[in-house]
Amino acid sequence: MPTETVYETVVLVPARNEEVGVLMSLESLAAQTRRPALIIVVVNNSTDRTEEFARRFADDEHTPPTVVLTFENNPHKKAGALNFGLRWLREAVGGRLNNRVRHVLVMDADTELHPRFIERAANVIASDPELGGVSAACFGRTDLWRNPWQRYLLGMQIIEYGRAANTRYRRDVHTMSGAGSFYRAEALQGLIDWRGEVFWEDHRNLVEDYETTLALKESGWKVTANHMCIAYTDLMPTLRELIQQRERWSRGTVDTLRRRGWTKFTWHSIATMIMGLIGFTYILGWGAKQLVLLAVHGFSHQPILWAVFAFWIVYPALRVRNLGWKAMLVEALLIPELVYTVVRAYWLIASIVKSYVTRVSAWK
């Protein structure tokens, strides 16, 4: 006979130097309409007060049951911390997750979940027995800027996140979000049985969420995203930090795709990346030519340019209408998005080049 379920939902929170946001993240779990049965905070390679704040939360009798684990000298980044937490959980329930844990929620320590996140994600995953995971729809937190440049940079990230949340595939999504991913525990146990671990432990693994998403698909599970399962995450306040973050994401994705090759689970991501490069080249090349013609002849001699110009005012604005009139106005102005597109092209091209010519350094 199957063993009775011990934990309905267990939350894993890997935290490295997150003293600023860890309490906010944990408090968002305490505020859930369907509270987690257990929270596991894995403090790894931290040099700040992350552990102190996590234990303060755990000691509060009004919060969900919380265990704080310390994992020093973790060489495998976030993947190592998550696997460490899963190993502790498996030992706590007798060796296997099946029939002992129903759901595992993985979230970043700088993320705040909507109060109904767990409730909604559990309902989605219960709707289809073939679903191995439900990804959050991520939105950036607002009102964090200190000057006009930061306001622009953070505003474009807010628009980027909001647009992505509304255009992602609802089935067979590209990647489960590291900010908030709700897994069926049976699916995670299946990965452990298949390859010995859920998250691939290798210092070259820069995108453990994407690699795990592919592994779930390859082992026969479906994944989805849901726009009602909302996670609010930190944004990058400086251009340098933004490029570093996106190069890591893009470089990690390219590395993973190169290792996997062209398969039925990777072809869409590869094709999207290629089309993106072609699109950047076309926009910059054709756009520069049109600007020269515009400077020489004016709008009156360029009727096609009028039509294209009108389209690129209306279409981008409509794509972000759910974010409000301010976002629509920014997109309609064109210039802010064009500048951000150049930055986006830079980190994509740089990531592809680095994937082929440089090695990934170990996490020290």
Short mmCIF file of C-alpha atoms in Angstrom, two decimals:
data_model
loop_
_atom_site.label_atom_id
_atom_site.label_comp_id
_atom_site.label_asym_id
_atom_site.label_seq_id
_atom_site.Cartn_x
_atom_site.Cartn_y
_atom_site.Cartn_z
CA MET A 1 0.00 0.00 0.00
CA PRO A 2 1.23 3.55 -0.73
CA THR A 3 2.51 5.45 2.26
CA GLU A 4 0.47 8.40 3.46
CA THR A 5 1.61 11.83 2.29
CA VAL A 6 3.61 13.63 4.98
CA TYR A 7 4.04 17.03 3.33
CA GLU A 8 1.62 18.62 0.90
CA THR A 9 4.02 21.37 -0.23
CA VAL A 10 7.67 21.80 0.70
CA VAL A 11 9.50 24.99 -0.27
CA LEU A 12 13.22 25.09 -1.07
CA VAL A 13 14.89 28.49 -0.78
CA PRO A 14 18.60 28.59 -1.69
CA ALA A 15 20.14 31.75 -0.26
CA ARG A 16 23.60 33.12 -0.88
CA ASN A 17 24.28 36.60 0.51
CA GLU A 18 20.59 37.51 0.51
CA GLU A 19 20.31 39.37 3.82
CA VAL A 20 18.41 42.18 2.09
CA GLY A 21 15.62 40.07 0.61
CA VAL A 22 15.42 36.74 2.43
CA LEU A 23 12.94 37.89 5.09
CA MET A 24 10.67 39.41 2.46
CA SER A 25 10.69 36.13 0.53
CA LEU A 26 9.98 34.02 3.60
CA GLU A 27 7.23 36.35 4.80
CA SER A 28 5.53 36.01 1.41
CA LEU A 29 5.39 32.26 2.10
CA ALA A 30 3.90 32.84 5.54
CA ALA A 31 1.21 34.98 3.90
CA GLN A 32 0.07 32.28 1.46
CA THR A 33 -3.61 31.35 1.42
CA ARG A 34 -2.42 27.74 1.32
CA ARG A 35 0.60 27.68 3.59
CA PRO A 36 3.52 25.35 2.88
CA ALA A 37 3.87 22.37 5.18
CA LEU A 38 7.64 22.93 5.43
CA ILE A 39 10.17 25.54 4.35
CA ILE A 40 13.82 24.57 3.84
CA VAL A 41 16.29 27.44 3.60
CA VAL A 42 19.72 26.41 2.33
CA VAL A 43 22.28 29.07 3.26
CA ASN A 44 25.27 28.38 1.05
CA ASN A 45 28.61 30.17 0.74
CA SER A 46 27.19 33.25 2.44
CA THR A 47 29.34 35.91 4.03
CA ASP A 48 26.58 38.20 5.28
CA ARG A 49 23.69 37.87 7.79
CA THR A 50 21.46 35.69 5.60
CA GLU A 51 21.52 32.79 8.06
CA GLU A 52 20.74 35.05 11.01
CA PHE A 53 17.64 36.48 9.34
CA ALA A 54 16.47 33.05 8.16
CA ARG A 55 16.77 31.62 11.70
CA ARG A 56 14.90 34.60 13.08
CA PHE A 57 12.02 33.71 10.77
CA ALA A 58 12.25 30.02 11.68
CA ASP A 59 12.09 30.81 15.40
CA ASP A 60 8.84 32.75 15.03
CA GLU A 61 6.01 30.50 16.22
CA HIS A 62 3.57 32.19 13.83
CA THR A 63 5.46 31.18 10.69
CA PRO A 64 5.25 27.83 8.85
CA PRO A 65 7.66 25.11 10.06
CA THR A 66 11.08 26.16 8.79
CA VAL A 67 14.45 24.41 8.71
CA VAL A 68 17.62 26.40 8.08
CA LEU A 69 20.50 24.37 6.65
CA THR A 70 24.05 25.65 6.30
CA PHE A 71 26.01 24.40 3.31
CA GLU A 72 29.57 25.72 3.35
CA ASN A 73 32.07 25.28 0.53
CA ASN A 74 29.39 24.52 -2.03
CA PRO A 75 31.17 24.30 -5.42
CA HIS A 76 28.04 23.77 -7.51
CA LYS A 77 26.24 27.10 -7.20
CA LYS A 78 22.46 27.11 -6.92
CA ALA A 79 22.16 23.54 -8.24
CA GLY A 80 24.31 22.25 -5.39
CA ALA A 81 22.26 24.10 -2.78
CA LEU A 82 18.98 22.77 -4.15
CA ASN A 83 20.22 19.19 -4.29
CA PHE A 84 21.53 19.55 -0.74
CA GLY A 85 18.05 20.58 0.42
CA LEU A 86 16.42 17.75 -1.50
CA ARG A 87 18.78 15.19 0.02
CA TRP A 88 17.90 16.43 3.50
CA LEU A 89 14.19 16.22 2.63
CA ARG A 90 14.48 12.69 1.26
CA GLU A 91 16.26 11.53 4.41
CA ALA A 92 13.59 13.20 6.54
CA VAL A 93 10.77 11.31 4.79
CA GLY A 94 12.46 7.92 4.55
CA GLY A 95 14.52 8.01 1.37
CA ARG A 96 12.02 8.75 -1.43
CA LEU A 97 9.74 11.64 -2.22
CA ASN A 98 6.99 9.51 -3.75
CA ASN A 99 3.85 9.38 -1.60
CA ARG A 100 5.63 11.30 1.15
CA VAL A 101 5.81 14.72 -0.49
CA ARG A 102 3.26 15.95 -3.01
CA HIS A 103 4.75 19.22 -4.25
CA VAL A 104 8.11 20.98 -4.10
CA LEU A 105 8.29 24.73 -4.67
CA VAL A 106 11.68 26.19 -5.56
CA MET A 107 12.06 29.95 -5.23
CA ASP A 108 14.85 32.52 -5.09
CA ALA A 109 15.61 34.34 -1.87
CA ASP A 110 15.07 37.71 -3.58
CA THR A 111 11.59 36.82 -4.80
CA GLU A 112 8.19 37.68 -3.36
CA LEU A 113 5.26 35.41 -4.23
CA HIS A 114 1.66 36.47 -4.70
CA PRO A 115 -0.39 35.34 -1.63
CA ARG A 116 -2.31 32.84 -3.76
CA PHE A 117 0.69 31.42 -5.60
CA ILE A 118 0.73 28.00 -3.94
CA GLU A 119 -3.04 27.65 -4.08
CA ARG A 120 -3.17 28.45 -7.79
CA ALA A 121 -0.12 26.37 -8.73
CA ALA A 122 -1.51 23.33 -6.88
CA ASN A 123 -4.79 23.68 -8.76
CA VAL A 124 -2.98 23.90 -12.11
CA ILE A 125 -0.79 20.87 -11.48
CA ALA A 126 -3.82 18.86 -10.28
CA SER A 127 -5.58 19.54 -13.58
CA ASP A 128 -3.25 17.28 -15.58
CA PRO A 129 -1.50 14.16 -14.22
CA GLU A 130 1.20 14.53 -16.90
CA LEU A 131 2.28 17.95 -15.64
CA GLY A 132 5.62 17.83 -13.86
CA GLY A 133 5.83 21.52 -13.06
CA VAL A 134 4.21 24.94 -13.14
CA SER A 135 6.36 28.01 -13.68
CA ALA A 136 5.69 31.43 -12.22
CA ALA A 137 4.88 34.49 -14.27
CA CYS A 138 7.60 36.90 -13.18
CA PHE A 139 7.14 40.61 -12.75
CA GLY A 140 9.73 43.16 -11.68
CA ARG A 141 9.29 45.17 -8.50
CA THR A 142 8.70 48.86 -9.08
CA ASP A 143 9.75 52.13 -7.36
CA LEU A 144 13.34 51.04 -6.79
CA TRP A 145 15.11 53.73 -8.86
CA ARG A 146 17.29 56.53 -7.54
CA ASN A 147 17.91 58.61 -10.68
CA PRO A 148 16.47 59.06 -14.20
CA TRP A 149 18.87 56.52 -15.76
CA GLN A 150 17.90 53.85 -13.24
CA ARG A 151 14.26 54.72 -13.77
CA TYR A 152 14.69 54.06 -17.49
CA LEU A 153 16.72 50.88 -17.00
CA LEU A 154 14.38 49.37 -14.40
CA GLY A 155 11.33 50.52 -16.33
CA MET A 156 12.47 48.68 -19.45
CA GLN A 157 13.06 45.53 -17.39
CA ILE A 158 9.57 45.83 -15.90
CA ILE A 159 8.13 46.07 -19.42
CA GLU A 160 10.33 43.17 -20.57
CA TYR A 161 9.19 40.91 -17.73
CA GLY A 162 5.55 41.87 -18.17
CA ARG A 163 5.64 41.25 -21.92
CA ALA A 164 7.32 37.88 -21.43
CA ALA A 165 4.77 36.84 -18.79
CA ASN A 166 1.96 37.37 -21.27
CA THR A 167 3.56 35.80 -24.35
CA ARG A 168 5.17 32.65 -22.92
CA TYR A 169 4.01 29.29 -24.14
CA ARG A 170 1.41 27.98 -21.75
CA ARG A 171 2.44 24.42 -22.61
CA ASP A 172 5.96 23.19 -23.25
CA VAL A 173 7.48 26.42 -21.93
CA HIS A 174 11.10 27.25 -22.68
CA THR A 175 12.16 27.14 -19.04
CA MET A 176 10.77 26.85 -15.57
CA SER A 177 11.53 30.12 -13.81
CA GLY A 178 14.21 30.01 -11.13
CA ALA A 179 12.31 32.74 -9.30
CA GLY A 180 9.39 30.40 -8.65
CA SER A 181 8.78 26.87 -9.91
CA PHE A 182 6.19 24.49 -8.50
CA TYR A 183 7.10 20.81 -9.12
CA ARG A 184 5.26 17.55 -8.71
CA ALA A 185 7.45 15.64 -6.25
CA GLU A 186 6.93 12.44 -8.24
CA ALA A 187 8.58 14.11 -11.25
CA LEU A 188 11.61 15.14 -9.20
CA GLN A 189 11.96 11.64 -7.77
CA GLY A 190 11.86 10.35 -11.34
CA LEU A 191 14.84 12.55 -12.23
CA ILE A 192 16.73 11.28 -9.18
CA ASP A 193 16.04 7.68 -10.22
CA TRP A 194 17.09 8.46 -13.79
CA ARG A 195 20.31 10.42 -13.29
CA GLY A 196 20.97 10.50 -9.55
CA GLU A 197 20.13 14.17 -9.00
CA VAL A 198 17.47 16.70 -9.92
CA PHE A 199 19.71 19.67 -10.67
CA TRP A 200 22.86 18.99 -12.67
CA GLU A 201 25.88 19.65 -10.45
CA ASP A 202 28.61 21.09 -12.62
CA HIS A 203 30.27 24.49 -12.40
CA ARG A 204 29.47 24.94 -16.10
CA ASN A 205 25.75 24.80 -15.35
CA LEU A 206 24.80 28.48 -15.28
CA VAL A 207 21.08 27.91 -15.83
CA GLU A 208 20.03 25.05 -13.57
CA ASP A 209 16.36 25.90 -14.12
CA TYR A 210 16.59 25.52 -17.92
CA GLU A 211 18.70 22.35 -17.77
CA THR A 212 16.22 20.80 -15.33
CA THR A 213 13.30 21.84 -17.54
CA LEU A 214 14.86 19.96 -20.46
CA ALA A 215 15.53 16.94 -18.24
CA LEU A 216 11.87 16.85 -17.17
CA LYS A 217 10.72 16.98 -20.79
CA GLU A 218 13.21 14.31 -21.81
CA SER A 219 11.93 12.03 -19.05
CA GLY A 220 8.34 12.33 -20.28
CA TRP A 221 6.83 15.14 -18.19
CA LYS A 222 5.11 18.27 -19.42
CA VAL A 223 5.69 21.71 -17.93
CA THR A 224 3.59 24.83 -18.15
CA ALA A 225 3.45 28.47 -17.10
CA ASN A 226 0.46 30.21 -15.59
CA HIS A 227 -0.12 33.96 -15.62
CA MET A 228 -1.98 33.76 -12.30
CA CYS A 229 1.00 32.25 -10.47
CA ILE A 230 2.85 35.50 -9.93
CA ALA A 231 6.35 36.09 -8.57
CA TYR A 232 7.84 39.54 -8.04
CA THR A 233 11.60 39.57 -8.44
CA ASP A 234 14.49 41.99 -8.10
CA LEU A 235 15.71 43.93 -11.13
CA MET A 236 19.22 45.04 -12.00
CA PRO A 237 19.74 48.73 -11.07
CA THR A 238 22.86 49.31 -13.20
CA LEU A 239 23.76 48.53 -16.79
CA ARG A 240 26.79 46.53 -15.69
CA GLU A 241 24.75 44.29 -13.39
CA LEU A 242 22.05 43.86 -16.03
CA ILE A 243 24.54 42.76 -18.69
CA GLN A 244 26.27 40.40 -16.25
CA GLN A 245 22.94 38.80 -15.33
CA ARG A 246 21.73 38.45 -18.91
CA GLU A 247 25.07 37.21 -20.21
CA ARG A 248 24.97 34.51 -17.54
CA TRP A 249 21.44 33.50 -18.55
CA SER A 250 22.12 33.65 -22.28
CA ARG A 251 25.55 32.04 -22.05
CA GLY A 252 24.15 29.26 -19.90
CA THR A 253 21.33 28.67 -22.38
CA VAL A 254 23.73 28.53 -25.34
CA ASP A 255 26.03 26.14 -23.44
CA THR A 256 23.08 23.87 -22.65
CA LEU A 257 21.82 23.92 -26.23
CA ARG A 258 25.28 23.08 -27.54
CA ARG A 259 25.51 20.10 -25.21
CA ARG A 260 22.02 18.86 -26.11
CA GLY A 261 22.09 19.60 -29.83
CA TRP A 262 19.01 19.82 -32.06
CA THR A 263 16.20 17.78 -30.48
CA LYS A 264 12.44 18.07 -30.31
CA PHE A 265 12.89 19.83 -26.97
CA THR A 266 15.58 22.29 -28.06
CA TRP A 267 14.76 23.16 -31.66
CA HIS A 268 12.38 25.98 -30.75
CA SER A 269 14.93 27.68 -28.49
CA ILE A 270 17.66 27.34 -31.13
CA ALA A 271 15.40 28.68 -33.86
CA THR A 272 14.26 31.57 -31.65
CA MET A 273 17.86 32.55 -30.97
CA ILE A 274 18.77 32.42 -34.66
CA MET A 275 15.72 34.46 -35.62
CA GLY A 276 16.58 36.96 -32.92
CA LEU A 277 20.05 37.47 -34.40
CA ILE A 278 18.59 37.86 -37.87
CA GLY A 279 16.03 40.31 -36.52
CA PHE A 280 18.67 42.42 -34.78
CA THR A 281 20.77 42.52 -37.95
CA TYR A 282 17.80 43.46 -40.11
CA ILE A 283 16.52 46.16 -37.77
CA LEU A 284 19.92 47.79 -37.36
CA GLY A 285 20.83 47.52 -41.05
CA TRP A 286 17.48 48.46 -42.54
CA GLY A 287 16.80 51.01 -39.82
CA ALA A 288 20.10 52.82 -40.41
CA LYS A 289 19.39 52.97 -44.14
CA GLN A 290 15.90 54.38 -43.58
CA LEU A 291 17.21 57.02 -41.21
CA VAL A 292 19.62 58.19 -43.90
CA LEU A 293 16.82 58.35 -46.47
CA LEU A 294 14.63 60.16 -43.99
CA ALA A 295 17.33 62.75 -43.34
CA VAL A 296 17.79 63.32 -47.08
CA HIS A 297 14.22 63.20 -48.39
CA GLY A 298 11.93 63.56 -45.38
CA PHE A 299 8.77 61.57 -44.63
CA SER A 300 6.91 62.81 -47.69
CA HIS A 301 8.98 60.64 -50.04
CA GLN A 302 8.81 57.53 -47.86
CA PRO A 303 5.16 56.27 -47.76
CA ILE A 304 6.23 52.75 -46.80
CA LEU A 305 8.21 54.16 -43.91
CA TRP A 306 5.08 55.95 -42.72
CA ALA A 307 3.22 52.63 -42.58
CA VAL A 308 6.06 50.82 -40.82
CA PHE A 309 6.47 53.70 -38.41
CA ALA A 310 2.77 53.65 -37.55
CA PHE A 311 2.83 49.87 -37.04
CA TRP A 312 5.79 50.05 -34.65
CA ILE A 313 4.01 52.69 -32.61
CA VAL A 314 0.76 50.79 -32.22
CA TYR A 315 1.89 47.15 -32.01
CA PRO A 316 4.45 47.40 -29.16
CA ALA A 317 2.06 49.56 -27.16
CA LEU A 318 -0.76 47.02 -27.47
CA ARG A 319 1.54 44.20 -26.35
CA VAL A 320 2.01 45.82 -22.94
CA ARG A 321 -1.50 47.18 -22.40
CA ASN A 322 -1.90 45.00 -19.32
CA LEU A 323 0.93 47.00 -17.67
CA GLY A 324 -0.95 50.28 -17.93
CA TRP A 325 -0.82 53.47 -19.95
CA LYS A 326 2.68 54.47 -18.86
CA ALA A 327 4.19 51.29 -20.31
CA MET A 328 2.13 51.75 -23.48
CA LEU A 329 3.43 55.32 -23.84
CA VAL A 330 7.05 54.24 -23.41
CA GLU A 331 6.68 51.55 -26.08
CA ALA A 332 4.90 53.94 -28.46
CA LEU A 333 7.83 56.37 -28.22
CA LEU A 334 10.04 53.73 -29.93
CA ILE A 335 13.40 55.23 -28.91
CA PRO A 336 13.48 53.71 -25.37
CA GLU A 337 12.80 50.24 -26.77
CA LEU A 338 15.31 50.67 -29.61
CA VAL A 339 18.06 51.61 -27.14
CA TYR A 340 17.20 48.60 -24.98
CA THR A 341 17.18 46.39 -28.09
CA VAL A 342 20.78 47.41 -28.82
CA VAL A 343 21.75 46.45 -25.27
CA ARG A 344 19.87 43.16 -25.65
CA ALA A 345 21.66 42.44 -28.95
CA TYR A 346 25.00 43.07 -27.27
CA TRP A 347 24.51 40.57 -24.46
CA LEU A 348 23.10 37.92 -26.81
CA ILE A 349 25.98 38.17 -29.28
CA ALA A 350 28.55 38.37 -26.48
CA SER A 351 27.05 35.29 -24.83
CA ILE A 352 27.22 33.23 -28.02
CA VAL A 353 30.83 34.25 -28.65
CA LYS A 354 31.87 33.52 -25.06
CA SER A 355 30.18 30.12 -25.17
CA TYR A 356 32.51 29.12 -28.00
CA VAL A 357 35.76 30.81 -26.98
CA THR A 358 35.85 30.93 -23.17
CA ARG A 359 35.42 28.50 -20.30
CA VAL A 360 33.04 28.92 -17.38
CA SER A 361 34.98 29.70 -14.22
CA ALA A 362 34.35 27.74 -11.04
CA TRP A 363 32.32 29.38 -8.27
CA LYS A 364 34.71 30.54 -5.54
#
